[in-house]
Amino acid sequence: MATQYNTNTNYYNPSSSSSSLTATYWITVGGRSIYTTVTSDPLVVDRWVGDVTARTYRKGLVVGLDCEWRPSFTKGRTNKVGLIQLCVGSKCLTVQLLYTTNRHCGLLSFLLDPTINFVGVGIDGDARKLVYDHGIRVGGRRYDLAELAASRLHRKELRKQGLKGLAREILGIDMLKPKTITLSNWSAMYLSDEQIEYACIDAYVSFSIGMKLLGRWR
Protein backbone atom coordinates (compact mmCIF):
# COMPACT_ATOMS: atom_id res chain seq x y z
CA MET A 1 0.00 0.00 0.00
CA ALA A 2 1.23 3.47 -0.82
CA THR A 3 2.22 5.80 1.99
CA GLN A 4 0.31 9.02 2.57
CA TYR A 5 2.08 12.22 3.58
CA ASN A 6 1.71 13.55 7.09
CA THR A 7 2.90 17.12 7.06
CA ASN A 8 3.52 19.47 9.98
CA THR A 9 4.74 23.02 9.43
CA ASN A 10 6.22 25.51 11.84
CA TYR A 11 6.34 29.06 10.53
CA TYR A 12 8.80 31.60 11.87
CA ASN A 13 8.20 35.27 11.23
CA PRO A 14 10.08 36.85 8.31
CA SER A 15 13.42 38.39 9.14
CA SER A 16 13.59 42.05 9.96
CA SER A 17 15.37 42.88 6.70
CA SER A 18 13.41 45.60 4.96
CA SER A 19 13.84 44.16 1.47
CA SER A 20 14.31 40.41 1.94
CA LEU A 21 12.11 37.79 3.57
CA THR A 22 13.06 34.47 5.13
CA ALA A 23 10.88 31.80 6.72
CA THR A 24 11.74 28.30 7.91
CA TYR A 25 9.58 25.20 8.22
CA TRP A 26 9.82 21.64 9.41
CA ILE A 27 7.85 19.45 7.04
CA THR A 28 7.42 15.76 7.83
CA VAL A 29 7.26 13.58 4.74
CA GLY A 30 6.69 9.86 5.18
CA GLY A 31 8.20 9.97 8.66
CA ARG A 32 11.22 12.04 7.65
CA SER A 33 11.58 15.65 8.79
CA ILE A 34 12.66 18.07 6.07
CA TYR A 35 14.06 21.46 7.08
CA THR A 36 12.81 23.96 4.54
CA THR A 37 14.04 27.51 4.04
CA VAL A 38 11.99 29.99 2.01
CA THR A 39 13.83 33.19 1.19
CA SER A 40 14.59 36.08 -1.11
CA ASP A 41 17.74 36.99 0.82
CA PRO A 42 21.01 36.39 -1.09
CA LEU A 43 22.94 35.89 2.16
CA VAL A 44 20.57 33.13 3.28
CA VAL A 45 20.90 31.46 -0.12
CA ASP A 46 24.69 31.62 0.08
CA ARG A 47 24.66 30.08 3.56
CA TRP A 48 22.40 27.24 2.43
CA VAL A 49 24.59 26.47 -0.58
CA GLY A 50 27.73 26.62 1.55
CA ASP A 51 26.24 24.33 4.19
CA VAL A 52 25.03 21.75 1.67
CA THR A 53 28.30 21.60 -0.22
CA ALA A 54 30.36 21.47 2.99
CA ARG A 55 28.37 18.66 4.57
CA THR A 56 27.85 16.55 1.46
CA TYR A 57 30.33 14.62 -0.62
CA ARG A 58 30.55 17.20 -3.39
CA LYS A 59 31.53 15.01 -6.34
CA GLY A 60 28.40 13.50 -7.83
CA LEU A 61 26.03 15.43 -5.54
CA VAL A 62 22.35 14.79 -6.38
CA VAL A 63 19.98 17.75 -6.11
CA GLY A 64 16.22 17.70 -6.57
CA LEU A 65 15.16 20.74 -8.63
CA ASP A 66 11.74 22.15 -9.42
CA CYS A 67 10.25 25.52 -10.38
CA GLU A 68 6.87 27.14 -9.87
CA TRP A 69 5.27 30.11 -11.59
CA ARG A 70 1.89 31.75 -11.52
CA PRO A 71 -0.42 30.19 -14.13
CA SER A 72 -1.62 32.39 -16.94
CA PHE A 73 -5.11 32.07 -18.33
CA THR A 74 -4.37 34.33 -21.29
CA LYS A 75 -3.39 32.60 -24.53
CA GLY A 76 0.20 33.26 -25.54
CA ARG A 77 1.17 34.77 -22.21
CA THR A 78 3.25 33.18 -19.45
CA ASN A 79 4.39 34.52 -16.13
CA LYS A 80 7.98 34.50 -14.91
CA VAL A 81 9.31 31.75 -12.68
CA GLY A 82 8.43 32.73 -9.13
CA LEU A 83 10.19 29.97 -7.20
CA ILE A 84 13.13 27.65 -7.64
CA GLN A 85 13.19 24.75 -5.20
CA LEU A 86 16.28 22.69 -4.40
CA CYS A 87 16.57 19.67 -2.13
CA VAL A 88 19.56 17.73 -0.85
CA GLY A 89 18.80 15.07 1.75
CA SER A 90 16.74 16.60 4.54
CA LYS A 91 17.41 20.21 3.51
CA CYS A 92 15.23 22.10 1.04
CA LEU A 93 15.61 25.66 -0.22
CA THR A 94 12.90 27.68 -1.94
CA VAL A 95 14.11 30.95 -3.48
CA GLN A 96 11.54 33.64 -4.33
CA LEU A 97 13.19 34.90 -7.50
CA LEU A 98 10.76 37.77 -8.04
CA TYR A 99 11.75 39.41 -4.74
CA THR A 100 15.52 39.04 -4.71
CA THR A 101 17.48 42.20 -4.06
CA ASN A 102 20.38 41.16 -6.27
CA ARG A 103 21.89 38.19 -8.05
CA HIS A 104 22.45 35.10 -5.93
CA CYS A 105 26.15 34.54 -6.56
CA GLY A 106 26.21 31.36 -4.51
CA LEU A 107 23.12 30.01 -6.25
CA LEU A 108 24.45 30.81 -9.72
CA SER A 109 27.76 29.05 -9.11
CA PHE A 110 25.96 26.09 -7.52
CA LEU A 111 23.67 25.66 -10.54
CA LEU A 112 26.63 25.93 -12.92
CA ASP A 113 28.73 23.30 -11.12
CA PRO A 114 29.42 20.54 -13.70
CA THR A 115 29.90 17.90 -10.99
CA ILE A 116 26.35 18.23 -9.63
CA ASN A 117 23.48 16.03 -10.82
CA PHE A 118 20.21 17.98 -10.96
CA VAL A 119 17.09 15.81 -11.14
CA GLY A 120 13.47 16.69 -11.81
CA VAL A 121 10.48 16.07 -14.04
CA GLY A 122 10.58 18.38 -17.05
CA ILE A 123 13.89 19.74 -15.83
CA ASP A 124 15.07 20.82 -19.29
CA GLY A 125 11.96 22.94 -19.72
CA ASP A 126 12.48 24.48 -16.29
CA ALA A 127 16.11 25.21 -17.17
CA ARG A 128 15.10 26.97 -20.40
CA LYS A 129 12.50 29.07 -18.60
CA LEU A 130 14.99 30.07 -15.89
CA VAL A 131 17.33 31.36 -18.59
CA TYR A 132 14.56 33.17 -20.46
CA ASP A 133 12.95 34.73 -17.37
CA HIS A 134 15.93 35.43 -15.13
CA GLY A 135 19.14 34.70 -17.03
CA ILE A 136 19.87 31.83 -14.61
CA ARG A 137 21.58 28.81 -16.15
CA VAL A 138 21.56 25.24 -14.90
CA GLY A 139 24.93 24.04 -16.16
CA GLY A 140 25.34 20.88 -14.11
CA ARG A 141 24.27 17.44 -15.31
CA ARG A 142 20.49 17.41 -15.76
CA TYR A 143 18.37 14.27 -15.55
CA ASP A 144 14.71 14.23 -16.48
CA LEU A 145 13.25 11.74 -14.02
CA ALA A 146 10.67 10.35 -16.45
CA GLU A 147 13.35 9.63 -19.05
CA LEU A 148 15.72 8.29 -16.40
CA ALA A 149 13.05 5.97 -14.97
CA ALA A 150 12.13 4.65 -18.41
CA SER A 151 15.78 3.94 -19.17
CA ARG A 152 16.86 2.45 -15.84
CA LEU A 153 13.72 0.38 -15.31
CA HIS A 154 13.30 -0.57 -18.99
CA ARG A 155 9.71 0.68 -19.02
CA LYS A 156 9.03 3.03 -21.90
CA GLU A 157 5.60 3.95 -20.58
CA LEU A 158 7.21 5.81 -17.68
CA ARG A 159 8.28 8.57 -20.08
CA LYS A 160 4.69 9.82 -19.93
CA GLN A 161 4.51 9.94 -16.14
CA GLY A 162 4.59 13.11 -14.11
CA LEU A 163 6.12 13.39 -10.66
CA LYS A 164 2.98 12.04 -8.98
CA GLY A 165 2.99 8.89 -11.10
CA LEU A 166 6.73 8.34 -10.66
CA ALA A 167 6.43 8.76 -6.89
CA ARG A 168 3.79 6.05 -6.81
CA GLU A 169 5.74 3.69 -9.10
CA ILE A 170 9.21 4.15 -7.62
CA LEU A 171 8.74 5.23 -4.01
CA GLY A 172 5.31 3.79 -3.27
CA ILE A 173 4.09 7.22 -2.22
CA ASP A 174 0.79 8.91 -3.03
CA MET A 175 1.37 12.62 -3.67
CA LEU A 176 -1.43 15.11 -3.19
CA LYS A 177 -1.64 17.73 -5.93
CA PRO A 178 -4.86 19.71 -5.46
CA LYS A 179 -5.55 22.27 -8.17
CA THR A 180 -6.21 24.89 -5.52
CA ILE A 181 -2.46 24.74 -4.86
CA THR A 182 -1.02 23.85 -8.27
CA LEU A 183 -2.92 26.75 -9.87
CA SER A 184 -2.31 29.20 -7.03
CA ASN A 185 -0.38 32.46 -7.10
CA TRP A 186 3.29 31.48 -6.96
CA SER A 187 4.24 35.13 -7.50
CA ALA A 188 2.93 36.15 -4.08
CA MET A 189 5.39 37.67 -1.64
CA TYR A 190 3.81 35.79 1.27
CA LEU A 191 3.19 32.16 0.37
CA SER A 192 0.66 30.04 2.23
CA ASP A 193 1.69 27.08 4.38
CA GLU A 194 0.07 24.83 1.78
CA GLN A 195 2.16 26.32 -1.02
CA ILE A 196 5.36 25.88 0.99
CA GLU A 197 4.43 22.29 1.78
CA TYR A 198 3.71 21.55 -1.87
CA ALA A 199 6.94 23.16 -3.10
CA CYS A 200 9.05 21.29 -0.54
CA ILE A 201 7.45 17.94 -1.27
CA ASP A 202 8.01 18.30 -5.02
CA ALA A 203 11.71 19.00 -4.52
CA TYR A 204 12.16 16.29 -1.89
CA VAL A 205 10.38 13.62 -3.93
CA SER A 206 12.44 14.59 -6.99
CA PHE A 207 15.60 14.18 -4.91
CA SER A 208 14.45 10.82 -3.52
CA ILE A 209 13.54 9.40 -6.93
CA GLY A 210 16.81 10.66 -8.39
CA MET A 211 18.83 9.04 -5.61
CA LYS A 212 17.10 5.72 -6.16
CA LEU A 213 17.38 5.73 -9.96
CA LEU A 214 21.02 6.81 -9.90
CA GLY A 215 21.83 3.95 -7.56
CA ARG A 216 22.60 6.02 -4.46
CA TRP A 217 19.82 4.36 -2.45
CA ARG A 218 19.12 0.65 -2.48
XYZ file of C-alpha atoms in Angstrom:
218
model
C 0.000 0.000 0.000
C 1.229 3.471 -0.817
C 2.215 5.802 1.991
C 0.307 9.022 2.567
C 2.081 12.220 3.583
C 1.714 13.549 7.090
C 2.904 17.122 7.064
C 3.517 19.472 9.979
C 4.739 23.016 9.429
C 6.216 25.513 11.840
C 6.337 29.055 10.530
C 8.802 31.599 11.867
C 8.204 35.268 11.226
C 10.081 36.853 8.314
C 13.422 38.391 9.145
C 13.593 42.052 9.963
C 15.367 42.880 6.704
C 13.410 45.601 4.965
C 13.838 44.161 1.474
C 14.311 40.407 1.940
C 12.110 37.795 3.567
C 13.061 34.472 5.127
C 10.883 31.804 6.723
C 11.744 28.302 7.913
C 9.579 25.203 8.220
C 9.822 21.641 9.411
C 7.846 19.448 7.036
C 7.417 15.764 7.831
C 7.259 13.579 4.737
C 6.690 9.857 5.184
C 8.203 9.969 8.658
C 11.223 12.043 7.654
C 11.575 15.652 8.789
C 12.663 18.070 6.068
C 14.056 21.456 7.081
C 12.813 23.965 4.544
C 14.042 27.513 4.044
C 11.993 29.986 2.013
C 13.832 33.186 1.194
C 14.586 36.083 -1.107
C 17.739 36.995 0.824
C 21.012 36.385 -1.085
C 22.942 35.886 2.157
C 20.571 33.133 3.275
C 20.898 31.457 -0.122
C 24.687 31.622 0.080
C 24.663 30.076 3.558
C 22.401 27.240 2.427
C 24.590 26.466 -0.584
C 27.728 26.617 1.546
C 26.240 24.334 4.190
C 25.027 21.751 1.671
C 28.298 21.600 -0.215
C 30.361 21.474 2.993
C 28.366 18.658 4.574
C 27.854 16.550 1.463
C 30.334 14.622 -0.620
C 30.546 17.196 -3.392
C 31.525 15.014 -6.336
C 28.402 13.504 -7.829
C 26.035 15.430 -5.543
C 22.353 14.786 -6.375
C 19.979 17.753 -6.106
C 16.220 17.699 -6.570
C 15.157 20.738 -8.627
C 11.744 22.154 -9.422
C 10.253 25.521 -10.379
C 6.872 27.144 -9.874
C 5.272 30.108 -11.586
C 1.887 31.749 -11.524
C -0.416 30.188 -14.126
C -1.623 32.386 -16.944
C -5.110 32.070 -18.327
C -4.370 34.328 -21.295
C -3.393 32.599 -24.529
C 0.200 33.259 -25.544
C 1.173 34.773 -22.207
C 3.245 33.178 -19.455
C 4.389 34.525 -16.127
C 7.977 34.502 -14.911
C 9.310 31.745 -12.682
C 8.431 32.727 -9.132
C 10.185 29.971 -7.202
C 13.126 27.652 -7.643
C 13.185 24.745 -5.201
C 16.275 22.693 -4.404
C 16.566 19.675 -2.132
C 19.563 17.734 -0.846
C 18.798 15.073 1.748
C 16.737 16.604 4.543
C 17.409 20.210 3.506
C 15.234 22.103 1.039
C 15.611 25.660 -0.221
C 12.900 27.684 -1.937
C 14.106 30.949 -3.478
C 11.545 33.642 -4.331
C 13.189 34.902 -7.496
C 10.757 37.773 -8.036
C 11.750 39.406 -4.742
C 15.517 39.040 -4.714
C 17.478 42.201 -4.056
C 20.383 41.158 -6.273
C 21.887 38.185 -8.053
C 22.447 35.100 -5.929
C 26.151 34.545 -6.563
C 26.208 31.358 -4.510
C 23.116 30.009 -6.248
C 24.448 30.814 -9.720
C 27.760 29.049 -9.114
C 25.961 26.093 -7.524
C 23.672 25.661 -10.536
C 26.626 25.927 -12.920
C 28.735 23.304 -11.121
C 29.420 20.545 -13.704
C 29.900 17.897 -10.992
C 26.353 18.226 -9.634
C 23.475 16.029 -10.818
C 20.211 17.983 -10.961
C 17.088 15.815 -11.137
C 13.468 16.693 -11.808
C 10.476 16.068 -14.037
C 10.579 18.380 -17.052
C 13.892 19.742 -15.829
C 15.075 20.819 -19.288
C 11.959 22.944 -19.717
C 12.476 24.478 -16.288
C 16.107 25.213 -17.172
C 15.101 26.969 -20.401
C 12.495 29.065 -18.598
C 14.991 30.068 -15.892
C 17.334 31.364 -18.590
C 14.560 33.174 -20.456
C 12.948 34.726 -17.373
C 15.934 35.426 -15.130
C 19.143 34.705 -17.030
C 19.866 31.831 -14.615
C 21.579 28.814 -16.147
C 21.564 25.237 -14.897
C 24.932 24.037 -16.155
C 25.340 20.875 -14.109
C 24.271 17.444 -15.305
C 20.491 17.408 -15.762
C 18.373 14.268 -15.553
C 14.707 14.235 -16.478
C 13.247 11.745 -14.023
C 10.670 10.351 -16.452
C 13.353 9.629 -19.049
C 15.720 8.290 -16.399
C 13.054 5.972 -14.971
C 12.132 4.649 -18.410
C 15.785 3.944 -19.168
C 16.859 2.451 -15.839
C 13.719 0.379 -15.305
C 13.303 -0.574 -18.995
C 9.714 0.678 -19.018
C 9.033 3.025 -21.902
C 5.600 3.953 -20.580
C 7.209 5.814 -17.679
C 8.275 8.570 -20.078
C 4.687 9.815 -19.934
C 4.511 9.936 -16.144
C 4.592 13.106 -14.106
C 6.118 13.390 -10.655
C 2.982 12.042 -8.979
C 2.992 8.888 -11.101
C 6.726 8.341 -10.662
C 6.433 8.761 -6.891
C 3.794 6.046 -6.809
C 5.736 3.694 -9.096
C 9.213 4.145 -7.621
C 8.739 5.233 -4.010
C 5.306 3.787 -3.266
C 4.091 7.219 -2.221
C 0.792 8.911 -3.032
C 1.366 12.616 -3.669
C -1.430 15.109 -3.189
C -1.638 17.734 -5.928
C -4.857 19.712 -5.457
C -5.546 22.268 -8.169
C -6.209 24.892 -5.521
C -2.461 24.743 -4.859
C -1.016 23.855 -8.271
C -2.918 26.748 -9.872
C -2.310 29.203 -7.033
C -0.378 32.464 -7.097
C 3.289 31.484 -6.962
C 4.245 35.126 -7.501
C 2.932 36.151 -4.080
C 5.388 37.668 -1.639
C 3.808 35.788 1.266
C 3.193 32.158 0.373
C 0.662 30.039 2.235
C 1.688 27.079 4.378
C 0.071 24.831 1.779
C 2.161 26.325 -1.020
C 5.365 25.881 0.988
C 4.432 22.286 1.783
C 3.714 21.551 -1.875
C 6.944 23.155 -3.100
C 9.046 21.294 -0.537
C 7.446 17.936 -1.269
C 8.015 18.299 -5.020
C 11.715 19.004 -4.518
C 12.158 16.289 -1.886
C 10.376 13.624 -3.931
C 12.436 14.594 -6.990
C 15.602 14.182 -4.914
C 14.448 10.822 -3.517
C 13.542 9.402 -6.928
C 16.807 10.657 -8.390
C 18.827 9.042 -5.615
C 17.101 5.719 -6.162
C 17.383 5.733 -9.961
C 21.021 6.814 -9.898
C 21.834 3.953 -7.561
C 22.602 6.016 -4.460
C 19.822 4.364 -2.446
C 19.122 0.652 -2.478
